[in-house]
């Protein structure tokens, strides 16, 4: 139907100034924007893609860590998580997370999220389907008066003469790469995790840009060794939702059964087998009576099978393991207080951009804790950033601002001829394969670091510029962020010479109580690590427990 | 990856250009948007969810469909009623019930936490 009227949604002008600037419009960013706006702040939210479709939650959906107050359920769940999380959690944070999630989900219900209802009329509220949830969040954010700017990735932070973060700058990729700058009283990083452009469901926007910007100003991270979560996907595709594999029988090429269901040890066996040969899955443990409910619960799990004409119940299909990096891992920017401040003044972090160790520990938070964390940390960061901006002396509105960004924006040397995509490929080569990242040894980690460390000066020096193509600036920043993440990740993995949670050291398979500490990491030119001196605040300590080695 | 924009279904509204998280489409001066950067597509199906006329088809493959594949053949897809499939599951579009009302994930998360003892097979 050519010749019809083309109606584009009117392009929103970018405010030059805002009390709070939120980078990223997934659940963490939208809850942050609402948190700040409800405290009277003028808020701007920018997204690389589109607030409502972009990021992990919009594509995948979230089951939440959602438990009623009162009664023993929360106490029990927190105690269980301490053990499974490898004794790196913080009980106070877990309880405040549960409180905040409960209230926020109540709000979603008030706003009309179409929850399912059980026979007795009560709503089941622990699962949020991605497109529905994030479309609603976008509406609420706009209704709250937040300026939402899509297709406008942030590239760097702006700082005042005292080193306080006072805004950010980026580009509008659908406006010929025009640059934008927003001056702000406080900035919240909600840019998601880093999945190394592995292709896992919805994650190619999550390239770790926020942590790069923060590290350029001296922020540190924590838990980066816990960044090796792999999703299961049918070999033909990129659909990495995992829950339905509880009904799977996993087999080797010759049909030998490797595991069934999602027991951690079992999946590990399958991953080991996948090092050497193709492995398969079939959802044959699902009774026919339950299959329709499976489909309605996770329609986009089944959609790829339907489209390609494979019946996953009736026939085994080849699978592959796709890295989800820090998205369903745990590591990220280290938070220094209850308001989700980072180590850099004026800069807050929420969702996957922040370390989730306080609530997930050393195991994946994808599947329940992460979604709740995005809601809660976003809300806290929004409130704290609004407070910070309002108590800040007025000169932030006029102070001269310095640009924080380095590689890709301000090359140090004459540009070389390496392209951003070459860097991404080199990084992927070391971080995506199971043999490097799932099954770790000191020798292999060192070998990876030799390659990755050697790349850094080249990237910092300057990659080749495809002049006139605004996307090349973004590509370069993304490549830089991925390289930085790879180095933080493997340096942290070396600093933990034991096996804990998802971090598996084939050369040190024991769990060592002395390492029931978090590991901090930071730096770009020189990457450093340090064992956190303070033990996590637990109900009980590891010494009194049997150590479970996967 | 995104394979097809149906010329006969598309009303040139530009929504897919706005909502694609990885900026795969470009508007064109006359007619439907173009798939300008297919290699950036992350197979998230979001454009299918938002297209008001079910004019897009995203193949479930992580790479481009091979030449001659029915997954890139508009007539074949039309014959199999493949356009708008995700939207039907989501229950988006006039007069439909949101699919989330039928969400039973609580059953599956509970079952995953305490899996049934394995029956002998
Ligand atoms: C397949 C899968 C299933 C999952 N299932 C669950 C589950 O059931 N339960 C659960 O708790 N968790 C689950 N998770 C994890 C959960 O989805 C994430 O933890 C959650 O989405 C984090 O929210 P976020 O807002 O921090 O990041 P995201 O949702 O990833 O959003 C990040 C946003 O930042 C934007 N952005 C990135 N860079 C920039 C930049 N430079 N400038 C501006 N914007 C930028 C992106 O475009 C995106 O919109 C799952 C993850 C996957 C991959
Ligand atoms: S959203 Fe659908 S109808 Fe609108 S321009 Fe895109 S393909 Fe055409
Ligand atoms: S499937 Fe996702 S990434 Fe691909 S074109 Fe559609 S919206 Fe864009």
XYZ file of C-alpha atoms and ligand atoms in Angstrom:
740
model
C 0.000 0.000 0.000
C 2.459 2.620 -1.146
C 1.574 6.271 -1.133
C -0.214 6.031 2.226
C 0.465 8.715 4.789
C 3.688 8.280 6.720
C 3.145 9.212 10.317
C 6.240 9.273 12.438
C 5.936 9.826 16.142
C 7.039 13.417 16.652
C 10.651 13.648 17.612
C 11.071 14.762 21.227
C 13.446 17.674 21.749
C 16.251 16.943 24.170
C 16.183 19.251 27.190
C 19.490 21.030 27.737
C 19.103 20.633 31.477
C 17.434 18.221 33.843
C 17.571 17.582 37.580
C 18.086 13.873 37.014
C 19.291 12.176 33.849
C 18.648 8.456 33.455
C 20.707 6.502 30.927
C 18.859 3.382 29.808
C 15.132 2.667 29.627
C 14.731 -0.949 30.700
C 13.033 -1.774 34.010
C 15.857 -0.266 36.076
C 15.817 2.990 34.115
C 12.056 3.366 34.032
C 11.647 2.665 37.749
C 14.498 5.106 38.398
C 12.789 7.773 36.318
C 9.514 7.251 38.190
C 11.325 7.297 41.539
C 12.984 10.622 40.739
C 9.910 12.202 39.160
C 7.702 11.300 42.121
C 10.037 13.370 44.282
C 9.510 16.424 42.153
C 12.616 16.185 39.995
C 12.590 17.100 36.318
C 13.767 13.913 34.651
C 15.169 13.020 31.249
C 15.568 9.396 30.158
C 17.643 8.482 27.114
C 17.859 5.054 25.529
C 20.187 3.611 22.939
C 17.205 1.816 21.435
C 13.580 2.391 22.368
C 12.279 2.543 25.911
C 9.650 -0.206 25.869
C 11.268 -2.702 23.494
C 14.941 -2.440 24.261
C 16.972 -4.491 26.700
C 16.700 -7.836 28.318
C 13.352 -7.592 30.085
C 11.372 -6.246 27.141
C 12.456 -9.178 24.997
C 12.535 -11.907 27.629
C 10.087 -11.074 30.416
C 10.764 -11.513 34.117
C 9.739 -13.914 36.781
C 10.229 -11.986 39.990
C 11.513 -12.681 43.476
C 8.151 -11.822 44.907
C 7.095 -13.079 48.324
C 4.383 -11.828 50.664
C 5.350 -9.970 53.826
C 4.722 -11.701 57.151
C 4.946 -15.450 57.590
C 8.092 -17.500 57.148
C 8.395 -17.389 53.340
C 10.860 -14.514 53.110
C 13.046 -15.660 55.999
C 13.247 -19.110 54.408
C 14.026 -17.815 50.938
C 16.752 -15.487 52.220
C 18.389 -18.294 54.185
C 18.287 -20.598 51.165
C 19.759 -17.947 48.903
C 22.644 -17.348 51.288
C 23.753 -20.904 50.799
C 23.099 -21.168 47.070
C 24.565 -17.688 46.533
C 27.920 -18.778 47.938
C 27.770 -16.623 51.082
C 28.266 -13.348 49.292
C 24.790 -11.922 49.788
C 23.665 -9.331 52.304
C 20.550 -10.181 54.245
C 19.467 -6.602 54.849
C 19.551 -5.873 51.118
C 17.571 -9.020 50.398
C 14.818 -8.026 52.792
C 14.610 -4.466 51.520
C 14.529 -5.833 47.984
C 11.562 -8.031 48.837
C 9.739 -5.106 50.474
C 10.299 -2.797 47.537
C 9.314 -5.426 44.962
C 6.083 -6.164 46.775
C 5.077 -2.501 46.757
C 6.123 -1.900 43.157
C 4.229 -4.901 41.820
C 1.180 -3.641 43.706
C 1.552 -0.419 41.753
C 1.744 -2.332 38.488
C -1.547 -3.960 39.393
C -3.087 -0.572 40.156
C -1.864 0.698 36.795
C -3.682 -2.108 35.065
C -1.012 -4.667 34.196
C -3.129 -7.617 32.986
C -2.123 -10.228 35.534
C -3.682 -13.681 35.384
C -6.325 -14.431 37.970
C -6.722 -17.731 39.831
C -10.020 -19.483 40.423
C -10.520 -17.763 43.775
C -10.196 -14.371 42.100
C -6.725 -13.452 43.373
C -4.119 -12.237 40.903
C -0.898 -14.133 40.249
C 1.632 -11.368 40.256
C 5.077 -12.957 40.205
C 5.562 -13.001 36.441
C 5.751 -10.084 34.040
C 5.636 -10.648 30.295
C 8.229 -8.428 28.662
C 6.415 -6.506 25.931
C 3.342 -5.914 28.124
C 5.365 -4.818 31.156
C 7.701 -2.484 29.352
C 4.951 -0.889 27.236
C 3.186 -0.072 30.479
C 6.383 1.305 32.033
C 6.920 3.598 29.063
C 3.382 4.947 29.429
C 3.816 5.567 33.143
C 7.150 7.293 32.677
C 5.728 9.612 30.048
C 2.659 10.287 32.128
C 4.976 11.288 34.987
C 6.337 14.051 32.765
C 9.685 12.449 32.010
C 11.264 13.457 28.698
C 11.903 10.122 26.937
C 14.536 10.247 24.200
C 14.867 7.100 22.093
C 17.557 5.943 19.650
C 20.041 8.208 21.393
C 22.874 6.251 23.034
C 24.899 7.971 25.722
C 28.607 7.925 24.976
C 30.204 9.640 27.961
C 29.657 11.441 31.240
C 30.220 15.124 31.996
C 31.888 16.286 35.218
C 32.112 19.607 37.017
C 35.443 21.016 38.288
C 35.002 19.136 41.602
C 34.693 15.831 39.797
C 30.949 15.536 40.416
C 29.025 13.943 37.560
C 26.879 16.668 36.026
C 25.363 15.208 32.896
C 26.123 13.092 29.881
C 26.592 13.337 26.143
C 25.717 11.066 23.273
C 24.359 10.951 19.777
C 21.012 10.655 18.018
C 21.485 7.856 15.615
C 18.333 8.545 13.632
C 19.230 12.216 13.260
C 22.405 11.799 11.234
C 24.397 11.229 14.384
C 23.714 14.699 15.759
C 25.300 15.033 19.226
C 23.333 15.708 22.376
C 24.405 16.967 25.783
C 22.270 17.131 28.895
C 23.433 18.931 32.002
C 22.011 17.274 35.108
C 22.176 17.478 38.890
C 22.653 13.706 39.084
C 23.000 10.828 36.615
C 21.711 7.269 36.923
C 23.327 4.498 34.897
C 20.698 1.928 33.962
C 22.350 0.744 30.778
C 22.049 -2.962 31.577
C 24.830 -5.524 31.704
C 27.377 -6.622 29.143
C 26.573 -9.644 26.982
C 29.405 -9.180 24.483
C 26.965 -9.025 21.560
C 26.570 -12.775 21.815
C 23.118 -12.623 20.239
C 21.326 -13.917 23.347
C 17.685 -12.849 23.422
C 17.431 -9.071 23.294
C 20.930 -8.468 24.596
C 22.808 -6.895 21.719
C 22.059 -3.428 23.096
C 23.671 -4.426 26.376
C 27.339 -3.830 25.693
C 28.410 -2.481 29.085
C 28.576 1.175 28.019
C 27.583 2.473 31.463
C 30.359 0.728 33.351
C 32.907 2.005 30.843
C 31.745 5.597 31.340
C 31.823 5.157 35.112
C 35.252 3.502 35.118
C 36.631 6.381 33.080
C 35.849 8.524 36.120
C 37.316 6.049 38.596
C 34.300 3.955 39.648
C 35.047 0.370 40.657
C 33.104 -2.848 40.129
C 32.472 -6.015 42.064
C 31.596 -9.616 41.319
C 32.943 -9.551 37.793
C 34.131 -13.154 38.042
C 30.446 -14.106 38.159
C 29.778 -13.168 34.576
C 29.812 -16.533 32.869
C 26.144 -17.422 32.754
C 25.222 -19.212 29.545
C 21.709 -19.482 28.191
C 20.491 -22.529 26.304
C 19.322 -21.854 22.752
C 18.193 -24.088 19.910
C 21.235 -24.246 17.630
C 19.435 -22.457 14.817
C 18.441 -19.454 16.890
C 19.070 -17.058 19.721
C 16.180 -17.717 22.066
C 17.822 -18.181 25.469
C 14.883 -18.399 27.858
C 15.686 -21.329 30.097
C 12.772 -22.245 32.346
C 11.106 -24.664 29.944
C 14.197 -26.853 29.836
C 13.068 -28.220 33.187
C 11.059 -30.517 30.920
C 14.043 -31.459 28.791
C 16.025 -34.587 28.336
C 19.497 -33.684 27.133
C 21.300 -36.152 24.926
C 24.628 -36.623 23.183
C 24.878 -37.171 19.431
C 24.568 -40.939 19.833
C 21.422 -40.567 21.919
C 23.009 -41.229 25.312
C 21.174 -39.313 27.998
C 23.330 -36.606 29.571
C 20.877 -35.059 32.002
C 17.268 -34.263 32.489
C 15.694 -31.095 33.818
C 17.570 -28.089 35.137
C 19.592 -29.450 38.069
C 22.771 -27.294 38.099
C 25.041 -30.332 38.098
C 23.111 -31.804 35.196
C 23.348 -28.711 33.008
C 27.058 -28.608 33.759
C 27.389 -32.154 32.435
C 25.660 -31.085 29.248
C 27.986 -28.098 28.942
C 31.013 -30.332 29.384
C 29.725 -32.636 26.699
C 29.134 -29.627 24.439
C 32.877 -28.917 24.552
C 33.432 -31.953 22.381
C 30.319 -32.572 20.356
C 26.855 -31.400 19.430
C 24.316 -31.871 22.214
C 20.530 -32.084 21.961
C 17.408 -31.414 23.948
C 13.811 -32.522 23.755
C 10.963 -31.369 25.996
C 9.716 -34.900 26.378
C 9.105 -34.665 30.128
C 6.176 -32.309 29.589
C 2.848 -34.110 29.816
C 0.555 -33.201 26.908
C -1.911 -31.637 29.363
C 0.521 -28.947 30.436
C 1.808 -27.898 27.032
C -0.785 -25.261 26.322
C -0.011 -23.557 29.651
C 3.679 -23.659 28.740
C 2.959 -21.893 25.483
C 0.819 -19.161 26.988
C 3.347 -18.575 29.739
C 6.348 -18.190 27.446
C 5.024 -17.607 23.937
C 8.338 -16.390 22.598
C 10.073 -19.549 23.765
C 7.897 -21.560 21.396
C 7.549 -19.018 18.610
C 10.919 -19.848 16.984
C 10.089 -23.563 16.984
C 6.675 -22.930 15.455
C 8.110 -20.667 12.811
C 10.731 -23.166 11.758
C 8.382 -26.113 12.026
C 10.085 -28.122 14.769
C 8.003 -29.732 17.503
C 10.264 -29.506 20.582
C 8.090 -31.991 22.478
C 8.205 -34.670 19.828
C 11.671 -34.357 18.403
C 15.087 -33.647 19.799
C 16.804 -30.538 18.487
C 20.455 -29.458 18.585
C 21.221 -26.817 21.207
C 24.034 -24.408 21.879
C 25.125 -22.357 24.872
C 25.073 -18.596 24.431
C 26.901 -16.299 26.838
C 24.713 -13.823 28.683
C 27.668 -12.159 30.403
C 26.784 -9.898 33.284
C 23.095 -9.775 32.299
C 22.321 -13.095 33.876
C 25.626 -12.988 35.685
C 26.070 -10.965 38.817
C 28.904 -8.464 38.429
C 28.688 -4.728 37.836
C 29.398 -1.333 39.335
C 29.919 -1.473 43.083
C 27.298 0.422 45.039
C 28.443 2.293 48.112
C 25.190 3.108 49.909
C 21.479 2.342 50.197
C 20.670 4.897 47.513
C 22.712 2.985 44.908
C 25.447 5.605 44.641
C 28.633 4.498 42.905
C 32.105 5.504 44.099
C 31.888 8.599 41.865
C 29.902 11.526 43.335
C 26.709 12.356 41.467
C 26.643 8.976 39.744
C 24.153 6.246 40.646
C 23.688 2.777 39.177
C 20.724 0.414 38.987
C 19.733 -2.901 37.458
C 22.296 -5.003 35.652
C 24.705 -2.063 35.430
C 25.266 -2.550 39.170
C 26.686 -5.536 41.008
C 23.837 -7.707 42.244
C 25.950 -9.685 44.697
C 24.034 -8.314 47.729
C 20.897 -10.121 46.552
C 22.020 -12.879 44.195
C 25.478 -13.768 45.494
C 27.652 -15.862 43.244
C 24.880 -17.468 41.208
C 22.684 -16.108 38.466
C 19.939 -13.691 39.406
C 18.256 -14.227 36.055
C 15.036 -16.106 36.683
C 13.812 -14.097 39.655
C 16.226 -11.903 41.595
C 17.449 -9.722 38.728
C 14.030 -8.490 37.720
C 13.220 -7.580 41.306
C 16.608 -5.959 41.658
C 15.998 -3.811 38.577
C 12.729 -2.587 40.098
C 14.102 -1.985 43.571
C 17.535 -0.593 42.738
C 15.946 1.636 40.110
C 13.442 3.018 42.604
C 16.125 3.604 45.229
C 18.523 5.212 42.785
C 15.781 7.467 41.434
C 14.879 8.724 44.895
C 18.486 9.196 45.970
C 19.487 10.963 42.743
C 16.573 13.388 43.103
C 17.667 14.108 46.662
C 21.278 14.543 45.604
C 20.328 16.961 42.828
C 18.065 19.021 45.078
C 20.638 19.426 47.828
C 23.410 20.271 45.428
C 24.485 23.925 45.353
C 23.116 25.739 42.315
C 26.397 26.272 40.497
C 26.069 22.926 38.714
C 23.781 24.769 36.346
C 26.574 27.038 35.151
C 29.849 25.286 36.034
C 32.143 24.470 33.122
C 31.911 20.768 32.355
C 34.635 18.379 31.254
C 34.023 15.366 29.015
C 34.829 12.045 30.674
C 35.068 9.822 27.604
C 38.341 8.459 26.248
C 38.707 5.685 23.688
C 36.559 6.102 20.629
C 35.941 9.755 21.380
C 39.345 11.210 22.090
C 42.027 8.985 20.633
C 45.444 9.391 22.212
C 47.576 8.673 19.205
C 47.217 8.767 15.457
C 44.418 6.418 14.543
C 45.423 2.873 13.687
C 43.787 0.624 11.169
C 42.031 -1.777 13.532
C 38.234 -1.601 13.221
C 35.770 -1.770 16.087
C 34.363 -5.005 14.716
C 37.862 -6.545 14.751
C 38.105 -5.740 18.452
C 34.677 -7.215 19.138
C 35.644 -10.368 17.283
C 38.887 -10.709 19.226
C 37.049 -10.237 22.517
C 34.311 -12.681 21.564
C 36.928 -15.218 20.604
C 38.156 -15.253 24.212
C 34.900 -14.797 26.117
C 32.125 -16.599 24.239
C 33.425 -20.200 24.068
C 32.560 -22.457 26.985
C 36.106 -23.765 27.017
C 37.500 -20.372 27.999
C 34.790 -18.846 30.097
C 32.733 -21.639 31.621
C 35.559 -24.006 32.493
C 38.302 -21.731 33.726
C 41.925 -22.403 34.632
C 44.626 -19.955 35.690
C 46.717 -20.780 32.627
C 43.877 -20.161 30.193
C 42.769 -16.979 31.981
C 46.317 -15.652 31.716
C 46.452 -16.523 28.062
C 43.185 -14.655 27.446
C 44.427 -11.668 29.407
C 47.615 -11.542 27.384
C 45.546 -11.155 24.234
C 43.055 -8.732 25.749
C 45.581 -6.555 27.587
C 47.572 -6.161 24.396
C 44.459 -4.880 22.625
C 43.763 -2.155 25.139
C 46.527 0.334 24.191
C 45.567 -0.088 20.549
C 41.931 0.700 21.318
C 42.846 3.587 23.635
C 45.243 4.863 20.998
C 42.492 5.048 18.444
C 40.683 2.732 16.070
C 40.178 3.479 12.456
C 37.368 6.000 11.969
C 34.761 5.502 9.311
C 34.445 9.241 8.929
C 30.958 10.561 8.537
C 29.335 7.413 9.885
C 27.964 8.263 13.311
C 27.437 4.594 14.037
C 31.160 4.001 13.998
C 31.589 6.167 17.114
C 28.978 4.088 18.912
C 30.530 0.848 17.641
C 33.898 1.936 18.941
C 32.550 2.824 22.349
C 30.722 -0.497 22.517
C 33.836 -2.411 21.498
C 35.828 -0.532 24.132
C 33.271 -1.345 26.814
C 33.260 -5.025 25.881
C 37.045 -5.181 25.977
C 37.089 -3.498 29.384
C 34.508 -5.978 30.679
C 36.468 -8.955 29.397
C 39.562 -7.762 31.210
C 37.713 -7.038 34.485
C 36.021 -10.391 34.245
C 39.140 -12.485 33.732
C 41.268 -10.480 36.166
C 38.604 -11.099 38.828
C 38.444 -14.770 37.859
C 42.197 -15.044 38.431
C 41.847 -13.317 41.779
C 39.436 -16.028 42.926
C 41.495 -19.235 42.944
C 38.577 -21.385 44.014
C 35.192 -22.513 42.731
C 32.144 -20.597 43.953
C 28.685 -20.233 42.439
C 28.883 -19.914 38.684
C 32.629 -19.273 38.806
C 34.192 -22.621 38.076
C 37.918 -23.117 38.308
C 38.783 -26.492 36.869
C 42.221 -26.103 38.417
C 40.777 -25.252 41.892
C 37.486 -27.107 42.226
C 37.209 -26.578 46.006
C 35.331 -23.759 47.714
C 37.586 -21.994 50.213
C 35.925 -20.259 53.190
C 38.672 -17.624 53.250
C 37.326 -16.463 49.899
C 33.810 -15.849 51.153
C 34.539 -12.221 50.306
C 33.657 -10.105 47.331
C 36.296 -9.124 44.840
C 36.545 -5.556 43.653
C 37.975 -4.673 40.305
C 38.630 -1.462 38.439
C 40.952 0.468 36.167
C 41.280 0.690 32.402
C 44.926 1.209 31.483
C 45.912 -0.855 34.513
C 43.310 -3.286 35.794
C 43.496 -3.971 39.535
C 41.644 -6.323 41.872
C 41.246 -6.392 45.665
C 39.575 -8.800 48.048
C 36.893 -6.860 49.931
C 37.925 -6.671 53.592
C 34.398 -6.660 54.964
C 32.671 -10.048 55.032
C 29.141 -10.004 53.614
C 26.369 -9.594 56.211
C 24.879 -13.075 56.505
C 22.477 -14.991 58.695
C 25.165 -17.649 59.036
C 28.651 -18.009 57.736
C 30.112 -20.539 55.439
C 32.413 -22.084 58.026
C 29.435 -23.675 59.708
C 28.086 -25.178 56.492
C 28.995 -28.037 54.250
C 30.527 -26.610 51.097
C 28.702 -27.696 48.019
C 30.867 -28.130 44.966
C 28.912 -28.379 41.727
C 16.548 -12.207 11.711
C 14.122 -9.842 10.034
C 13.451 -11.135 6.536
C 10.271 -9.677 5.112
C 8.350 -6.414 5.019
C 5.173 -7.082 3.137
C 4.509 -4.304 0.685
C 0.831 -5.175 0.491
C 0.301 -5.127 4.265
C 2.527 -2.192 5.246
C 0.864 1.202 5.732
C 4.140 3.116 5.987
C 3.501 4.209 9.554
C 7.177 4.104 10.552
C 6.535 2.454 13.920
C 9.034 -0.324 13.264
C 11.707 2.290 12.569
C 10.962 3.912 15.927
C 10.843 0.792 18.056
C 13.590 -1.487 16.736
C 16.133 -1.624 19.577
C 19.058 -2.083 17.209
C 18.018 0.434 14.539
C 17.734 -2.041 11.707
C 15.241 -0.108 9.534
C 15.423 3.134 7.610
C 12.452 5.113 6.406
C 12.213 5.353 2.669
C 10.964 8.311 0.717
C 8.145 6.360 -0.860
C 6.806 3.088 0.412
C 7.617 0.808 3.294
C 10.728 1.181 5.429
C 13.758 -0.733 4.237
C 15.727 -3.368 6.098
C 18.907 -1.317 6.008
C 21.090 -3.235 8.469
C 19.880 -6.799 8.691
C 23.133 -7.926 10.302
C 22.301 -5.772 13.339
C 19.018 -7.608 13.907
C 18.942 -9.495 17.223
C 15.861 -11.597 16.461
C 13.883 -10.153 19.368
C 10.520 -10.107 17.494
C 9.685 -6.663 18.882
C 8.928 -5.167 15.479
C 6.390 -7.944 14.907
C 4.779 -7.109 18.220
C 4.417 -3.418 17.363
C 3.527 -3.490 13.656
C -0.171 -2.521 13.510
C -0.814 -4.403 10.262
C 1.223 -7.575 10.806
C 3.437 -6.662 7.872
C 6.761 -7.935 9.230
C 8.216 -11.387 9.457
C 11.222 -12.171 11.618
C 12.723 -15.572 10.867
C 13.797 -17.418 14.010
C 17.343 -17.895 12.724
C 20.363 -16.246 14.333
C 21.742 -15.520 10.851
C 20.178 -14.541 7.529
C 17.871 -17.101 5.895
C 19.538 -19.047 3.108
C 18.631 -18.107 -0.458
C 15.356 -19.657 -1.480
C 14.305 -20.352 2.103
C 10.536 -20.337 2.690
C 11.365 -18.190 5.735
C 12.052 -15.301 3.379
C 9.252 -16.021 0.910
C 6.281 -13.752 1.459
C 3.786 -15.918 -0.413
C 4.794 -19.053 1.470
C 4.588 -17.229 4.790
C 1.227 -15.771 3.893
C -0.060 -19.230 2.973
C 1.002 -20.534 6.388
C -0.565 -17.609 8.244
C 2.825 -16.644 9.662
C 2.327 -12.889 9.636
C 1.317 -11.462 13.002
C 1.963 -14.686 14.872
C 3.691 -13.099 17.883
C 0.984 -10.458 18.189
C -1.663 -13.134 18.385
C 0.130 -14.772 21.294
C 0.635 -11.427 23.025
C -3.021 -10.668 22.502
C -2.167 -7.288 21.051
C -4.487 -5.730 18.534
C -8.096 -4.675 18.564
C -10.534 -6.947 20.390
C -7.956 -9.393 21.714
C -7.342 -10.481 25.297
C -3.820 -9.896 26.591
C -1.935 -13.185 26.532
C -0.482 -12.329 29.938
C -3.894 -13.161 31.435
C -3.074 -16.783 30.654
C 0.428 -16.626 32.069
C 1.051 -19.696 34.250
C 4.733 -19.093 34.959
C 4.114 -19.482 38.686
C 3.440 -23.174 38.068
C 6.723 -23.565 36.255
C 8.875 -21.557 38.652
C 7.469 -23.565 41.578
C 8.084 -26.798 39.740
C 11.635 -25.750 38.855
C 12.364 -25.038 42.520
C 11.194 -28.471 43.633
C 11.180 -30.775 40.619
C 9.060 -33.901 40.877
C 10.871 -37.162 41.558
C 11.736 -38.698 38.281
C 9.408 -41.419 37.159
C 11.202 -44.548 35.967
C 11.302 -44.602 32.206
C 16.596 -14.818 28.253
C 16.571 -14.083 29.562
C 15.578 -14.351 30.485
C 15.535 -13.682 31.702
N 14.558 -14.000 32.584
C 14.547 -13.412 33.788
C 13.547 -13.753 34.748
O 12.660 -14.562 34.488
N 13.596 -13.141 35.955
C 14.565 -12.216 36.266
O 14.589 -11.715 37.380
N 15.495 -11.850 35.377
C 15.513 -12.443 34.154
N 16.475 -12.067 33.255
C 17.370 -10.947 33.582
C 16.651 -9.595 33.474
O 15.974 -9.519 32.241
C 17.618 -8.422 33.609
O 18.306 -8.559 34.808
C 16.891 -7.064 33.588
O 16.367 -6.836 32.317
C 17.795 -5.914 33.945
O 17.157 -4.699 33.717
P 17.983 -3.411 33.284
O 16.996 -2.316 33.169
O 19.135 -3.241 34.180
O 18.619 -3.785 31.846
P 17.932 -3.980 30.414
O 16.540 -4.477 30.538
O 18.860 -4.794 29.619
O 17.856 -2.510 29.819
C 19.009 -1.781 29.526
C 18.615 -0.592 28.678
O 19.723 0.311 28.558
C 19.824 0.752 27.227
N 21.208 1.151 26.955
C 22.309 0.374 26.832
N 23.396 1.136 26.572
C 22.972 2.420 26.531
C 23.619 3.668 26.289
N 24.934 3.743 26.017
N 22.870 4.800 26.327
C 21.540 4.747 26.569
N 20.877 3.589 26.797
C 21.588 2.446 26.789
C 19.358 -0.428 26.412
O 18.935 -0.018 25.135
C 18.214 -0.974 27.264
O 16.998 -0.361 26.956
C 16.529 -12.728 32.013
C 17.533 -12.443 31.087
C 17.561 -13.106 29.863
C 18.649 -12.792 28.897
S 5.319 -0.948 11.559
Fe 4.434 -2.298 9.995
S 3.002 -0.991 8.890
Fe 4.309 0.377 10.065
S 5.967 0.901 8.628
Fe 6.688 -0.864 9.797
S 6.099 -2.634 8.548
Fe 4.932 -0.885 7.777
S 13.560 -8.599 15.416
Fe 14.146 -7.007 16.876
S 16.164 -6.356 16.219
Fe 15.285 -7.481 14.505
S 14.347 -5.930 13.239
Fe 12.757 -6.662 14.602
S 12.825 -5.269 16.363
Fe 14.720 -4.972 15.210
